[in-house]
mmCIF file of C-alpha atoms in Angstrom:
data_model
loop_
_atom_site.group_PDB
_atom_site.id
_atom_site.type_symbol
_atom_site.label_atom_id
_atom_site.label_comp_id
_atom_site.label_asym_id
_atom_site.label_seq_id
_atom_site.Cartn_x
_atom_site.Cartn_y
_atom_site.Cartn_z
ATOM 1 C CA MET A 1 97.542 97.979 -27.078
ATOM 2 C CA SER A 2 98.734 99.735 -23.923
ATOM 3 C CA GLY A 3 95.718 98.809 -21.826
ATOM 4 C CA TRP A 4 95.210 95.613 -19.867
ATOM 5 C CA LEU A 5 92.463 93.618 -18.201
ATOM 6 C CA ARG A 6 92.890 91.856 -14.864
ATOM 7 C CA ILE A 7 90.160 89.575 -13.525
ATOM 8 C CA LEU A 8 90.337 89.511 -9.743
ATOM 9 C CA GLY A 9 88.691 87.769 -6.793
ATOM 10 C CA LEU A 10 87.950 89.709 -3.605
ATOM 11 C CA GLY A 11 87.376 86.649 -1.425
ATOM 12 C CA PRO A 12 84.186 85.993 0.555
ATOM 13 C CA GLY A 13 84.114 89.324 2.397
ATOM 14 C CA ASN A 14 86.911 89.564 4.954
ATOM 15 C CA PRO A 15 89.408 92.212 3.749
ATOM 16 C CA ALA A 16 92.240 90.069 5.156
ATOM 17 C CA TRP A 17 91.362 87.420 2.564
ATOM 18 C CA ILE A 18 92.070 89.699 -0.397
ATOM 19 C CA THR A 19 95.439 88.556 -1.733
ATOM 20 C CA PRO A 20 98.390 90.978 -1.826
ATOM 21 C CA GLU A 21 98.557 90.405 -5.591
ATOM 22 C CA THR A 22 94.946 91.549 -6.008
ATOM 23 C CA THR A 23 95.551 94.597 -3.802
ATOM 24 C CA ALA A 24 98.554 95.597 -5.925
ATOM 25 C CA LEU A 25 96.681 95.163 -9.213
ATOM 26 C CA LEU A 26 93.698 97.155 -7.948
ATOM 27 C CA ALA A 27 96.076 99.997 -7.091
ATOM 28 C CA GLU A 28 97.387 100.022 -10.673
ATOM 29 C CA ALA A 29 93.973 100.007 -12.359
ATOM 30 C CA THR A 30 92.472 103.129 -13.866
ATOM 31 C CA ASP A 31 88.984 101.597 -13.849
ATOM 32 C CA VAL A 32 87.331 98.964 -11.641
ATOM 33 C CA ILE A 33 84.277 97.110 -12.903
ATOM 34 C CA GLY A 34 81.974 94.824 -10.933
ATOM 35 C CA TYR A 35 78.761 94.123 -9.112
ATOM 36 C CA ALA A 36 78.009 97.318 -7.155
ATOM 37 C CA PRO A 37 78.034 95.748 -3.627
ATOM 38 C CA TYR A 38 81.489 94.278 -4.337
ATOM 39 C CA LEU A 39 82.815 97.670 -5.407
ATOM 40 C CA ALA A 40 81.442 99.155 -2.185
ATOM 41 C CA ARG A 41 83.904 96.947 -0.283
ATOM 42 C CA LEU A 42 86.896 98.658 -1.900
ATOM 43 C CA ARG A 43 88.728 101.859 -1.051
ATOM 44 C CA LEU A 44 89.654 103.237 -4.431
ATOM 45 C CA ARG A 45 92.305 105.906 -4.740
ATOM 46 C CA PRO A 46 91.491 109.370 -6.102
ATOM 47 C CA GLY A 47 91.191 109.308 -9.856
ATOM 48 C CA GLN A 48 90.110 105.699 -10.138
ATOM 49 C CA ILE A 49 86.683 105.181 -11.670
ATOM 50 C CA ALA A 50 84.253 102.561 -10.379
ATOM 51 C CA HIS A 51 81.728 101.076 -12.794
ATOM 52 C CA GLY A 52 79.082 99.285 -10.718
ATOM 53 C CA SER A 53 76.128 97.349 -12.089
ATOM 54 C CA ASP A 54 73.446 94.821 -11.216
ATOM 55 C CA ASN A 55 74.073 91.150 -10.557
ATOM 56 C CA ARG A 56 72.596 89.752 -13.784
ATOM 57 C CA VAL A 57 74.566 91.708 -16.361
ATOM 58 C CA GLU A 58 77.863 89.835 -16.201
ATOM 59 C CA VAL A 59 78.415 89.689 -19.957
ATOM 60 C CA ASP A 60 77.595 93.399 -20.294
ATOM 61 C CA ARG A 61 80.248 94.116 -17.649
ATOM 62 C CA ALA A 62 82.681 91.892 -19.524
ATOM 63 C CA ARG A 63 82.079 93.693 -22.827
ATOM 64 C CA LEU A 64 82.581 97.061 -21.150
ATOM 65 C CA ALA A 65 85.842 95.866 -19.599
ATOM 66 C CA LEU A 66 87.169 94.528 -22.884
ATOM 67 C CA ALA A 67 86.222 97.687 -24.768
ATOM 68 C CA MET A 68 87.896 99.906 -22.173
ATOM 69 C CA ALA A 69 91.063 97.778 -22.122
ATOM 70 C CA ALA A 70 91.160 97.870 -25.924
ATOM 71 C CA ALA A 71 90.958 101.665 -25.694
ATOM 72 C CA GLY A 72 94.052 101.776 -23.473
ATOM 73 C CA GLN A 73 92.609 101.712 -19.951
ATOM 74 C CA ARG A 74 94.000 99.521 -17.160
ATOM 75 C CA VAL A 75 90.874 97.668 -16.136
ATOM 76 C CA ALA A 76 90.232 95.466 -13.095
ATOM 77 C CA VAL A 77 87.120 93.295 -13.162
ATOM 78 C CA VAL A 78 86.242 92.068 -9.668
ATOM 79 C CA SER A 79 84.209 89.152 -8.371
ATOM 80 C CA GLY A 80 83.507 87.905 -4.887
ATOM 81 C CA GLY A 81 85.404 84.763 -3.932
ATOM 82 C CA ASP A 82 87.501 83.397 -6.790
ATOM 83 C CA PRO A 83 86.831 84.926 -10.227
ATOM 84 C CA GLY A 84 86.972 81.557 -11.969
ATOM 85 C CA ILE A 85 84.294 79.862 -9.850
ATOM 86 C CA PHE A 86 80.771 80.830 -11.005
ATOM 87 C CA ALA A 87 82.059 84.354 -11.554
ATOM 88 C CA MET A 88 83.420 86.940 -13.958
ATOM 89 C CA ALA A 89 86.327 85.106 -15.593
ATOM 90 C CA ALA A 90 84.000 82.895 -17.636
ATOM 91 C CA ALA A 91 81.851 85.907 -18.590
ATOM 92 C CA VAL A 92 84.909 87.770 -19.867
ATOM 93 C CA PHE A 93 85.970 84.844 -22.043
ATOM 94 C CA GLU A 94 82.416 84.406 -23.352
ATOM 95 C CA ALA A 95 82.454 88.065 -24.406
ATOM 96 C CA LEU A 96 85.973 87.709 -25.817
ATOM 97 C CA GLU A 97 84.995 84.715 -27.963
ATOM 98 C CA ALA A 98 81.921 86.482 -29.359
ATOM 99 C CA GLY A 99 83.492 89.924 -29.709
ATOM 100 C CA PRO A 100 85.728 91.630 -32.264
ATOM 101 C CA LEU A 101 88.876 89.753 -33.220
ATOM 102 C CA ALA A 102 90.918 92.780 -32.134
ATOM 103 C CA TRP A 103 89.959 92.078 -28.521
ATOM 104 C CA ARG A 104 92.028 88.876 -28.613
ATOM 105 C CA ALA A 105 95.188 90.992 -28.575
ATOM 106 C CA ILE A 106 94.274 92.502 -25.182
ATOM 107 C CA ASP A 107 96.628 91.726 -22.305
ATOM 108 C CA ILE A 108 94.321 89.626 -20.072
ATOM 109 C CA ALA A 109 95.137 87.720 -16.900
ATOM 110 C CA VAL A 110 93.039 85.918 -14.262
ATOM 111 C CA HIS A 111 94.226 86.076 -10.653
ATOM 112 C CA PRO A 112 92.939 83.683 -7.973
ATOM 113 C CA GLY A 113 90.984 84.572 -4.865
ATOM 114 C CA VAL A 114 89.772 82.761 -1.771
ATOM 115 C CA SER A 115 86.533 80.984 -2.687
ATOM 116 C CA ALA A 116 83.451 80.727 -0.481
ATOM 117 C CA MET A 117 83.863 76.963 -0.247
ATOM 118 C CA GLN A 118 87.472 77.338 0.915
ATOM 119 C CA ALA A 119 86.458 79.838 3.583
ATOM 120 C CA ALA A 120 83.554 77.688 4.767
ATOM 121 C CA ALA A 121 85.695 74.548 4.820
ATOM 122 C CA ALA A 122 88.335 76.306 6.909
ATOM 123 C CA ARG A 123 85.761 77.412 9.465
ATOM 124 C CA LEU A 124 84.327 73.871 9.647
ATOM 125 C CA GLY A 125 87.616 71.977 9.754
ATOM 126 C CA ALA A 126 88.459 69.908 6.671
ATOM 127 C CA PRO A 127 85.256 68.673 5.026
ATOM 128 C CA LEU A 128 86.899 68.936 1.577
ATOM 129 C CA GLY A 129 89.784 66.692 2.641
ATOM 130 C CA HIS A 130 88.826 64.035 0.088
ATOM 131 C CA ASP A 131 87.200 64.191 -3.374
ATOM 132 C CA PHE A 132 84.397 66.715 -3.715
ATOM 133 C CA CYS A 133 82.101 68.334 -6.273
ATOM 134 C CA VAL A 134 80.839 71.893 -6.604
ATOM 135 C CA ILE A 135 77.428 72.726 -8.089
ATOM 136 C CA SER A 136 75.584 75.996 -8.474
ATOM 137 C CA LEU A 137 71.953 75.287 -7.689
ATOM 138 C CA SER A 138 70.819 78.199 -9.841
ATOM 139 C CA ASP A 139 68.893 77.080 -12.915
ATOM 140 C CA ASN A 140 69.036 80.503 -14.575
ATOM 141 C CA LEU A 141 71.659 79.307 -17.071
ATOM 142 C CA LYS A 142 70.981 75.552 -17.148
ATOM 143 C CA PRO A 143 67.852 73.391 -16.981
ATOM 144 C CA TRP A 144 66.769 71.842 -13.699
ATOM 145 C CA ALA A 145 66.840 68.396 -15.322
ATOM 146 C CA ILE A 146 70.624 68.729 -15.712
ATOM 147 C CA LEU A 147 70.959 69.691 -12.066
ATOM 148 C CA GLU A 148 68.975 66.585 -11.067
ATOM 149 C CA LYS A 149 71.352 64.380 -13.092
ATOM 150 C CA ARG A 150 74.348 66.012 -11.460
ATOM 151 C CA LEU A 151 72.945 65.577 -7.947
ATOM 152 C CA ASP A 152 72.329 61.901 -8.734
ATOM 153 C CA ALA A 153 75.897 61.510 -9.989
ATOM 154 C CA VAL A 154 77.363 63.179 -6.895
ATOM 155 C CA ALA A 155 75.412 60.835 -4.648
ATOM 156 C CA ALA A 156 76.355 57.777 -6.716
ATOM 157 C CA GLY A 157 80.034 58.746 -6.558
ATOM 158 C CA ASP A 158 79.864 59.459 -2.805
ATOM 159 C CA PHE A 159 81.417 62.893 -3.171
ATOM 160 C CA VAL A 160 81.277 65.701 -0.657
ATOM 161 C CA LEU A 161 79.112 68.392 -2.267
ATOM 162 C CA ALA A 162 79.400 72.178 -2.036
ATOM 163 C CA LEU A 163 76.251 73.964 -3.226
ATOM 164 C CA TYR A 164 76.515 77.562 -4.376
ATOM 165 C CA ASN A 165 73.439 79.789 -4.978
ATOM 166 C CA PRO A 166 71.119 77.505 -3.005
ATOM 167 C CA ALA A 167 68.069 79.781 -2.834
ATOM 168 C CA SER A 168 66.763 83.142 -3.968
ATOM 169 C CA LYS A 169 63.461 84.997 -3.956
ATOM 170 C CA ALA A 170 62.923 83.976 -7.573
ATOM 171 C CA ARG A 171 63.534 80.250 -6.903
ATOM 172 C CA PRO A 172 62.962 79.501 -3.215
ATOM 173 C CA ASP A 173 62.191 75.801 -3.704
ATOM 174 C CA ARG A 174 65.309 74.453 -5.427
ATOM 175 C CA LEU A 175 67.193 73.580 -2.246
ATOM 176 C CA HIS A 176 64.070 71.881 -0.855
ATOM 177 C CA GLN A 177 63.955 69.809 -4.052
ATOM 178 C CA ALA A 178 67.667 69.033 -3.895
ATOM 179 C CA PHE A 179 67.444 67.858 -0.288
ATOM 180 C CA ALA A 180 64.399 65.712 -1.097
ATOM 181 C CA ARG A 181 66.244 64.067 -3.980
ATOM 182 C CA LEU A 182 69.449 63.492 -2.008
ATOM 183 C CA ARG A 183 67.503 61.971 0.911
ATOM 184 C CA THR A 184 66.491 59.116 -1.394
ATOM 185 C CA LEU A 185 70.152 58.502 -2.319
ATOM 186 C CA LYS A 186 72.207 59.221 0.807
ATOM 187 C CA ALA A 187 72.005 58.264 4.474
ATOM 188 C CA GLY A 188 69.934 60.528 6.698
ATOM 189 C CA GLU A 189 72.849 61.021 9.113
ATOM 190 C CA THR A 190 75.026 62.572 6.387
ATOM 191 C CA PRO A 191 76.376 65.867 7.790
ATOM 192 C CA VAL A 192 75.072 69.102 6.287
ATOM 193 C CA ALA A 193 76.544 72.528 7.035
ATOM 194 C CA PHE A 194 74.986 75.910 6.313
ATOM 195 C CA ALA A 195 77.804 78.460 6.063
ATOM 196 C CA ARG A 196 76.433 81.980 5.684
ATOM 197 C CA ALA A 197 78.377 85.203 5.044
ATOM 198 C CA ILE A 198 81.681 83.636 6.047
ATOM 199 C CA GLY A 199 84.295 86.284 6.740
ATOM 200 C CA ARG A 200 81.739 89.040 7.298
ATOM 201 C CA ALA A 201 80.425 90.503 10.538
ATOM 202 C CA ASP A 202 77.162 88.560 10.252
ATOM 203 C CA GLU A 203 78.714 85.165 9.480
ATOM 204 C CA SER A 204 77.029 82.052 10.854
ATOM 205 C CA LEU A 205 77.581 78.296 10.790
ATOM 206 C CA PHE A 206 74.968 75.657 11.444
ATOM 207 C CA ILE A 207 75.630 71.922 11.259
ATOM 208 C CA THR A 208 72.905 69.306 11.097
ATOM 209 C CA SER A 209 72.084 66.062 9.271
ATOM 210 C CA LEU A 210 70.600 65.521 5.831
ATOM 211 C CA ALA A 211 67.469 64.091 7.446
ATOM 212 C CA GLU A 212 66.999 67.226 9.577
ATOM 213 C CA ALA A 213 68.306 69.913 7.217
ATOM 214 C CA ASP A 214 65.868 72.796 6.738
ATOM 215 C CA ALA A 215 66.283 74.471 3.366
ATOM 216 C CA ALA A 216 64.692 77.645 4.757
ATOM 217 C CA ARG A 217 68.004 78.367 6.506
ATOM 218 C CA ALA A 218 69.707 79.164 3.191
ATOM 219 C CA ASP A 219 69.788 82.303 1.079
ATOM 220 C CA MET A 220 72.104 83.562 -1.666
ATOM 221 C CA ALA A 221 74.775 84.418 0.926
ATOM 222 C CA THR A 222 74.860 80.802 2.102
ATOM 223 C CA LEU A 223 77.088 77.967 0.972
ATOM 224 C CA VAL A 224 75.585 74.551 1.749
ATOM 225 C CA LEU A 225 78.042 71.720 2.259
ATOM 226 C CA ILE A 226 76.812 68.111 2.236
ATOM 227 C CA GLY A 227 79.188 65.396 3.395
ATOM 228 C CA SER A 228 80.015 62.010 1.930
ATOM 229 C CA SER A 229 79.536 58.717 3.757
ATOM 230 C CA GLU A 230 83.048 59.264 5.160
ATOM 231 C CA THR A 231 82.560 62.792 6.533
ATOM 232 C CA ARG A 232 82.560 62.833 10.319
ATOM 233 C CA TRP A 233 82.320 65.096 13.341
ATOM 234 C CA ILE A 234 84.914 65.371 16.124
ATOM 235 C CA GLY A 235 83.499 66.919 19.268
ATOM 236 C CA THR A 236 85.827 69.177 21.278
ATOM 237 C CA PRO A 237 85.403 71.251 24.455
ATOM 238 C CA GLY A 238 85.091 74.345 22.280
ATOM 239 C CA GLY A 239 82.632 72.847 19.790
ATOM 240 C CA GLY A 240 84.027 70.499 17.201
ATOM 241 C CA TRP A 241 85.351 69.920 13.712
ATOM 242 C CA LEU A 242 83.841 68.478 10.554
ATOM 243 C CA TYR A 243 86.274 66.594 8.343
ATOM 244 C CA THR A 244 86.515 64.012 5.581
ATOM 245 C CA PRO A 245 89.448 61.589 5.914
ATOM 246 C CA ARG A 246 92.016 61.518 3.128
ATOM 247 C CA THR A 247 91.774 57.715 2.780
ATOM 248 C CA TYR A 248 88.455 56.387 1.557
ATOM 249 C CA GLY A 249 87.097 53.484 3.605
ATOM 250 C CA ALA A 250 89.802 53.629 6.283
ATOM 251 C CA GLY A 251 87.298 53.919 9.100
ATOM 252 C CA ARG A 252 85.139 50.989 8.022
#
């Protein structure tokens, strides 16, 4: 096969956070496939073809990409953030596993991008400086009961927690439920940060406590970061920094 498939991350939204490797691969692609708003962020060269689609057809996008690569096209599949974190890399491999055996000969590679949690952590300071967990709060592809077990485990292990997909119009109450559950398991003064649209013109950061956190602040463009018992705030003349020390228990 002469075609190839590259699975790329565009970062959280700031063009400066697209890696040089991703920029070079996009320039080589004949076709670019992705969620339509992500494609709108790109400046494609003349002759390149963009294949935009809705947000809930990831496996359909993956099948299209594999079929086009098998037919000899140079295909770039794009995701926001990093393609391997709640994004298109897993969808491509799901489609590959279920698809024709011939697809397994396609030249496929996954290339990293800057994730939303990395961007948010950098803006905040170093809240991911010790062990942490990442959970998507969407229950579209997993039952809520599993999410409850995972929230319990995160609290029991005293991890910092990054929550992706905290709220949507279809499920506005899940973050409220998550906060209510965590309040029974973690101290009320635990820091909570709402990091919205980081790297874009409308980015915002809001830091509060678990006891005071208002789930209504979050939407699908928001990453919610909940500290561990070790996470602390350093006030500075210009504002402050949120960080989690590298050594557990050192400040006790």
